XYZ file of C-alpha atoms in Angstrom:
440
model
C 103.022 74.324 134.969
C 103.921 77.468 135.901
C 105.776 76.682 139.407
C 108.502 74.451 136.881
C 109.349 77.998 134.364
C 111.697 79.151 137.024
C 113.835 76.239 136.860
C 113.654 75.596 133.670
C 114.825 79.407 132.614
C 117.680 79.504 134.711
C 118.781 76.163 133.444
C 119.015 76.940 129.749
C 120.875 80.579 130.927
C 123.264 78.241 133.290
C 123.848 75.957 130.171
C 124.912 79.399 127.775
C 128.107 80.312 127.075
C 129.309 82.853 129.322
C 130.124 86.116 127.848
C 133.738 85.248 128.092
C 133.948 81.933 126.340
C 131.680 83.305 123.389
C 133.757 83.950 120.353
C 131.619 86.594 118.056
C 133.181 87.562 114.601
C 131.304 89.976 112.067
C 132.524 90.812 108.494
C 131.619 94.339 107.236
C 131.471 95.263 103.321
C 130.756 98.446 101.846
C 131.218 98.437 97.967
C 130.620 102.164 96.864
C 133.338 103.201 94.187
C 131.335 100.802 91.159
C 133.564 100.711 87.999
C 130.359 100.659 85.743
C 127.605 102.179 87.372
C 126.527 104.540 89.711
C 128.814 105.343 92.669
C 127.237 105.272 96.361
C 128.984 107.548 98.755
C 127.218 105.566 102.278
C 128.618 102.368 101.997
C 132.332 103.780 103.175
C 130.767 105.867 105.565
C 128.508 103.475 107.059
C 130.424 100.136 107.494
C 133.030 102.792 109.486
C 130.148 103.517 112.387
C 128.899 99.543 111.861
C 132.604 98.275 112.564
C 133.008 100.226 115.376
C 129.293 99.308 116.895
C 130.420 95.619 116.567
C 133.661 95.975 118.596
C 131.337 98.037 121.243
C 129.026 94.898 121.258
C 131.551 92.894 121.833
C 132.358 91.178 118.597
C 135.777 89.491 118.920
C 137.235 89.460 115.194
C 135.707 92.042 112.979
C 136.927 91.945 109.420
C 136.183 95.449 107.164
C 136.083 95.167 103.533
C 135.655 97.584 101.263
C 135.443 97.896 97.304
C 135.734 94.062 96.719
C 135.676 92.990 92.786
C 134.103 89.570 92.172
C 136.549 87.111 92.912
C 137.698 89.563 96.275
C 134.047 89.109 97.408
C 134.399 85.332 96.843
C 137.688 85.085 98.596
C 136.138 87.505 101.643
C 132.913 85.240 102.083
C 135.203 82.036 101.969
C 137.840 83.138 104.420
C 134.840 84.146 106.785
C 133.151 81.042 107.018
C 136.277 79.684 108.346
C 136.199 82.067 111.090
C 132.599 81.550 111.868
C 132.677 77.940 112.506
C 131.857 77.044 115.914
C 131.366 81.096 116.862
C 128.847 81.319 119.062
C 127.282 84.828 116.733
C 128.728 85.396 113.466
C 127.069 88.584 111.791
C 128.067 89.648 107.791
C 126.664 93.503 107.122
C 127.032 94.690 103.339
C 126.181 97.732 101.934
C 126.501 98.833 98.411
C 124.332 97.897 95.356
C 122.152 94.825 95.540
C 119.105 93.491 92.980
C 116.925 90.629 92.730
C 116.393 88.930 89.254
C 115.457 85.471 88.260
C 113.854 85.413 91.489
C 117.167 85.412 93.603
C 118.626 88.034 95.510
C 121.998 88.936 94.128
C 124.848 91.791 95.626
C 126.870 93.538 92.788
C 130.750 93.810 93.128
C 132.323 96.881 92.128
C 133.358 95.544 88.845
C 130.447 93.940 87.583
C 129.388 95.075 84.018
C 126.110 92.896 83.874
C 124.582 93.884 80.539
C 122.249 90.710 80.620
C 120.829 89.231 83.332
C 122.015 86.100 82.399
C 125.483 87.097 83.779
C 124.415 87.473 87.057
C 126.098 83.987 88.070
C 129.104 84.827 86.941
C 129.636 88.512 87.741
C 127.730 88.876 91.235
C 127.123 87.271 94.720
C 124.065 85.177 95.492
C 123.096 86.055 98.675
C 123.047 82.191 99.004
C 126.556 82.046 99.335
C 126.932 84.898 101.811
C 124.312 82.578 103.528
C 126.605 79.681 104.053
C 129.716 82.080 104.419
C 127.297 82.120 108.734
C 126.539 78.750 108.088
C 128.702 77.213 110.664
C 128.007 79.831 113.748
C 125.060 79.034 116.469
C 123.438 82.809 116.041
C 123.796 83.884 112.433
C 123.102 87.429 111.296
C 122.959 88.430 107.972
C 122.439 92.398 107.166
C 121.642 94.618 104.279
C 121.651 97.502 103.731
C 121.667 97.148 99.762
C 117.807 97.425 98.889
C 118.586 100.367 96.066
C 117.144 101.029 92.287
C 118.707 98.504 90.329
C 121.060 100.403 88.080
C 121.624 97.801 85.523
C 117.663 96.191 84.603
C 116.805 98.756 82.256
C 119.125 97.849 79.385
C 118.551 94.210 79.754
C 116.538 92.265 77.571
C 112.598 92.294 77.633
C 111.190 89.250 79.188
C 113.554 89.226 82.362
C 112.681 88.774 85.590
C 114.396 91.528 87.354
C 112.548 94.177 89.304
C 113.362 97.623 89.303
C 113.387 98.863 93.148
C 114.638 96.410 95.801
C 115.190 92.956 97.057
C 112.890 90.073 97.203
C 111.921 88.574 101.013
C 113.738 85.624 102.557
C 112.627 82.946 104.904
C 115.819 81.197 106.033
C 116.078 78.529 108.709
C 117.992 79.651 112.349
C 119.645 83.016 110.004
C 117.838 86.294 111.654
C 118.287 88.601 108.606
C 117.614 92.371 108.136
C 116.912 94.135 105.001
C 117.364 97.830 105.484
C 113.859 98.334 102.908
C 110.798 95.676 102.909
C 110.734 94.178 99.523
C 109.854 95.941 96.143
C 111.050 99.111 98.245
C 113.813 101.037 98.490
C 116.183 102.615 100.922
C 116.973 106.107 101.158
C 120.533 107.186 101.954
C 119.626 109.740 104.315
C 121.362 113.551 104.547
C 123.970 112.587 107.771
C 126.456 110.804 105.607
C 124.866 107.376 106.474
C 121.897 105.931 105.715
C 118.642 105.646 108.467
C 119.326 101.756 108.937
C 122.737 101.901 109.503
C 122.809 104.763 111.836
C 120.376 102.344 113.948
C 122.112 99.081 113.840
C 125.005 101.565 114.736
C 122.889 102.133 117.890
C 121.396 99.239 118.996
C 123.598 96.607 117.426
C 125.995 97.443 121.398
C 122.612 98.391 123.161
C 123.249 96.601 126.928
C 120.160 93.792 127.450
C 118.481 94.003 123.980
C 118.360 90.161 122.728
C 119.355 89.596 119.226
C 116.087 88.341 118.650
C 114.746 91.620 119.008
C 117.310 93.353 117.061
C 115.439 93.928 114.394
C 112.294 94.582 115.543
C 114.025 98.119 117.110
C 115.643 98.920 114.220
C 112.489 98.712 111.924
C 110.838 101.002 114.588
C 113.987 103.425 114.355
C 113.858 103.403 110.352
C 109.821 104.176 110.445
C 110.399 107.304 112.666
C 113.208 108.284 110.520
C 111.800 108.277 107.269
C 108.285 109.437 108.508
C 106.820 105.405 107.894
C 108.340 105.658 104.089
C 110.891 102.883 104.712
C 109.674 99.297 106.497
C 112.674 97.344 107.011
C 112.354 93.413 106.097
C 113.286 91.142 109.374
C 113.040 87.733 109.134
C 114.095 86.152 112.465
C 114.064 81.856 112.274
C 116.101 81.882 115.020
C 116.636 80.268 118.738
C 113.798 81.672 121.255
C 116.384 81.232 124.107
C 117.220 85.017 124.366
C 120.638 85.682 123.379
C 122.370 88.706 124.752
C 125.440 90.737 122.592
C 125.953 93.211 125.733
C 124.650 92.380 128.802
C 123.453 95.408 131.390
C 126.855 94.632 133.238
C 127.539 91.513 133.754
C 126.142 88.014 132.015
C 124.259 86.973 135.141
C 122.247 90.872 134.840
C 121.516 89.559 131.920
C 120.336 86.746 132.315
C 118.101 87.745 135.431
C 116.743 90.668 133.087
C 115.624 87.879 130.779
C 114.492 85.253 132.937
C 112.171 88.198 134.520
C 110.774 89.518 131.167
C 110.080 85.666 130.001
C 108.447 84.925 133.965
C 106.160 88.168 133.562
C 105.263 87.247 129.977
C 103.677 83.613 131.151
C 102.385 85.179 134.104
C 100.308 87.743 132.016
C 99.292 84.943 129.479
C 98.146 82.722 132.319
C 96.461 85.603 133.856
C 95.827 84.293 137.549
C 96.452 84.652 140.831
C 98.539 81.547 141.155
C 100.710 83.163 138.143
C 101.402 86.810 139.255
C 102.462 85.420 142.862
C 105.127 83.150 140.918
C 106.874 85.977 139.718
C 106.678 88.025 143.120
C 108.047 85.180 144.790
C 110.671 84.986 142.256
C 111.500 88.845 141.753
C 109.658 90.804 144.897
C 111.624 93.461 143.785
C 110.715 93.300 140.192
C 110.375 95.911 137.127
C 106.723 94.554 137.634
C 106.285 94.186 141.060
C 103.714 96.830 142.000
C 101.780 96.016 138.509
C 101.619 92.127 139.480
C 100.218 93.538 143.048
C 97.203 95.456 141.593
C 96.174 92.135 139.207
C 96.614 90.112 142.383
C 94.187 92.725 144.178
C 92.167 92.582 141.552
C 91.444 89.133 140.714
C 90.975 88.241 144.317
C 87.410 90.633 143.867
C 86.939 88.017 141.355
C 85.219 84.231 142.656
C 87.620 81.686 142.335
C 90.568 83.694 140.984
C 93.227 81.392 142.400
C 91.816 78.321 140.566
C 91.150 80.002 137.181
C 92.370 82.360 134.505
C 89.812 85.333 133.743
C 87.950 84.337 130.818
C 86.134 85.526 127.819
C 83.426 84.591 125.808
C 82.705 85.947 122.275
C 79.154 85.065 121.316
C 75.934 85.987 118.867
C 74.174 86.791 122.188
C 74.661 87.227 125.188
C 73.007 83.651 126.921
C 71.994 82.554 130.536
C 74.687 80.494 131.247
C 77.182 82.860 131.011
C 79.044 82.244 134.156
C 77.829 84.402 137.093
C 80.514 86.756 138.506
C 80.204 89.905 140.453
C 80.082 92.416 137.595
C 79.875 91.755 134.192
C 81.305 93.467 131.430
C 79.776 93.285 128.396
C 81.771 94.774 124.902
C 79.481 95.277 121.444
C 78.444 97.457 118.852
C 82.044 97.579 117.990
C 82.942 99.307 114.316
C 86.299 99.876 112.915
C 86.925 103.089 110.378
C 90.029 102.931 108.536
C 90.336 106.757 107.603
C 94.307 106.230 106.582
C 96.071 103.190 105.586
C 99.517 102.005 106.293
C 100.235 101.851 102.843
C 101.535 98.493 102.724
C 104.732 98.651 99.589
C 103.310 101.579 98.438
C 101.344 100.259 96.527
C 97.698 100.949 98.413
C 96.997 97.460 99.226
C 94.403 96.703 102.346
C 95.473 96.369 106.019
C 94.693 92.999 107.389
C 93.097 93.399 111.097
C 92.448 91.644 113.715
C 91.590 92.150 117.401
C 93.893 91.139 120.293
C 92.417 91.384 124.005
C 94.584 91.314 127.143
C 93.163 88.091 128.310
C 94.658 86.007 125.408
C 92.395 85.771 123.217
C 92.024 87.344 119.703
C 89.104 87.901 117.332
C 88.756 86.317 114.153
C 89.816 83.168 116.626
C 91.942 81.564 114.118
C 95.720 82.862 113.537
C 94.809 83.431 109.691
C 91.947 84.601 110.275
C 92.129 88.653 109.188
C 89.811 91.366 108.073
C 90.345 93.093 104.504
C 89.614 96.814 104.892
C 90.585 99.606 102.943
C 90.731 103.705 103.332
C 86.947 105.026 103.899
C 85.700 101.175 104.866
C 84.743 100.106 108.162
C 84.418 96.702 110.021
C 81.549 96.297 111.938
C 82.313 93.577 114.354
C 79.302 91.120 114.855
C 79.915 89.796 118.203
C 79.376 90.303 121.552
C 82.009 90.010 123.885
C 81.698 89.581 128.045
C 84.165 89.538 130.545
C 84.247 89.544 134.086
C 86.476 92.666 134.676
C 87.454 95.069 132.927
C 89.894 94.372 129.961
C 91.934 95.775 126.947
C 92.210 95.321 123.541
C 94.591 96.144 120.416
C 93.591 96.595 117.037
C 96.578 94.857 114.899
C 97.472 95.120 111.473
C 99.579 91.757 110.220
C 102.759 93.036 108.550
C 105.156 92.714 105.733
C 107.399 90.448 107.308
C 104.888 87.458 108.593
C 104.134 89.482 112.173
C 101.748 92.102 112.859
C 101.763 95.697 114.176
C 99.931 97.085 117.144
C 97.691 100.148 115.613
C 96.389 101.292 118.971
C 95.357 99.901 122.663
C 92.062 100.490 124.157
C 91.434 100.151 128.263
C 87.733 99.462 128.150
C 87.731 101.051 131.753
C 84.443 100.199 134.419
C 81.975 103.069 132.752
C 79.636 102.477 131.072
C 78.810 103.950 128.142
C 79.508 104.121 124.111
C 82.755 105.738 123.208
C 84.820 106.558 120.048
C 88.776 106.149 119.844
C 91.369 106.972 117.253
C 93.944 104.878 117.248
C 97.200 106.379 114.317
C 99.914 103.765 115.058
C 101.797 102.249 112.247
C 101.201 105.114 109.892
C 97.400 104.292 110.013
C 94.371 106.193 111.247
C 91.949 104.671 112.847
C 88.028 105.668 114.545
C 87.329 102.963 116.978
C 83.427 102.686 118.332
C 81.764 100.944 120.842
C 79.491 99.978 123.481
C 80.390 98.719 127.261
C 77.517 97.939 129.252
C 78.651 97.061 133.019
C 75.975 94.953 135.014
């Protein structure tokens, strides 16, 4: 089945509109000069760098709007909806006050008084309306740098469902949604005149050869690093899996070839057999992963039946006599995962939700929804013995707050028998992993 991948991917890219035909539109809104609550300094600065970044990224029409009262806000969305209709890419960026109340997210115009949460439908902008303004485009992007403290909620009547901090997460079909902070968190303004979130977006938006689908993850990593892990952007990317590039590396063709190479390499790694790696080399003999592909082929050829079948992993309570014979057998056992420091999900001290993922494509626990919940000072003793017919690696991964998972660290088991202890400290967590490797 793999041999049909190159033709299929090439066809998808040929059907995609060229850079010359594409129409990309952006609406950049910054509200800072509020009449009835605290003023914000950064939005005026942030919208300037985001607008410049959007133009560098090839957006044909960039509309900048600042300090919008409610009627002006509504008109700006209505006018942009007409521009976005039929566009290849439509993006809205908003910096300003934003709150969650009544189970919904609201963007705050500069003239809002909001003496009660009951005033929200009349004086604020429901995020759903902003989503509608990009609904006519093929690729839709809504980016909010508005996860700040609720400046109105303290005076509202008791029993309101408003929250003091941040926005609520959303799941929107066919829209890339990026919030500056995770649900319940607030976003930092930074000390340089621009927020860490806006700084990252301005850098990443015009970056060559970056699929839109990866934009949120790159920004998330930047902001986590810039804030020492205290601010974690929220990303919901329910959009097409076909790579969409705002800025190809040199031309449309080169960007497409790079995307095709990445897809083909991921497929080869998933198949993990000689035939798959040869298919990659046939298409990209001098490609980015050519050396690794040749190494993998040489390694796999040392194993019987490697050409016909992918490397397999067997998980069991105890080794059995029916295991497939191999030149060498690598048995991984006595895995113990000790939590030294938690990620600190949402700042609430919630436990991490862990699982193991092997480079053979399999994971433990096996079910996609199965996890191991762990708190600081606790240990996870993995009650499985794993057998491989080659050296492998595995990742300790943690489910994140946006529906994906983060790699806390990777361990290569190597070819030397013994008991080993490794420390993993990715994603603001510290874990000590001990395991025993038997080679026979």
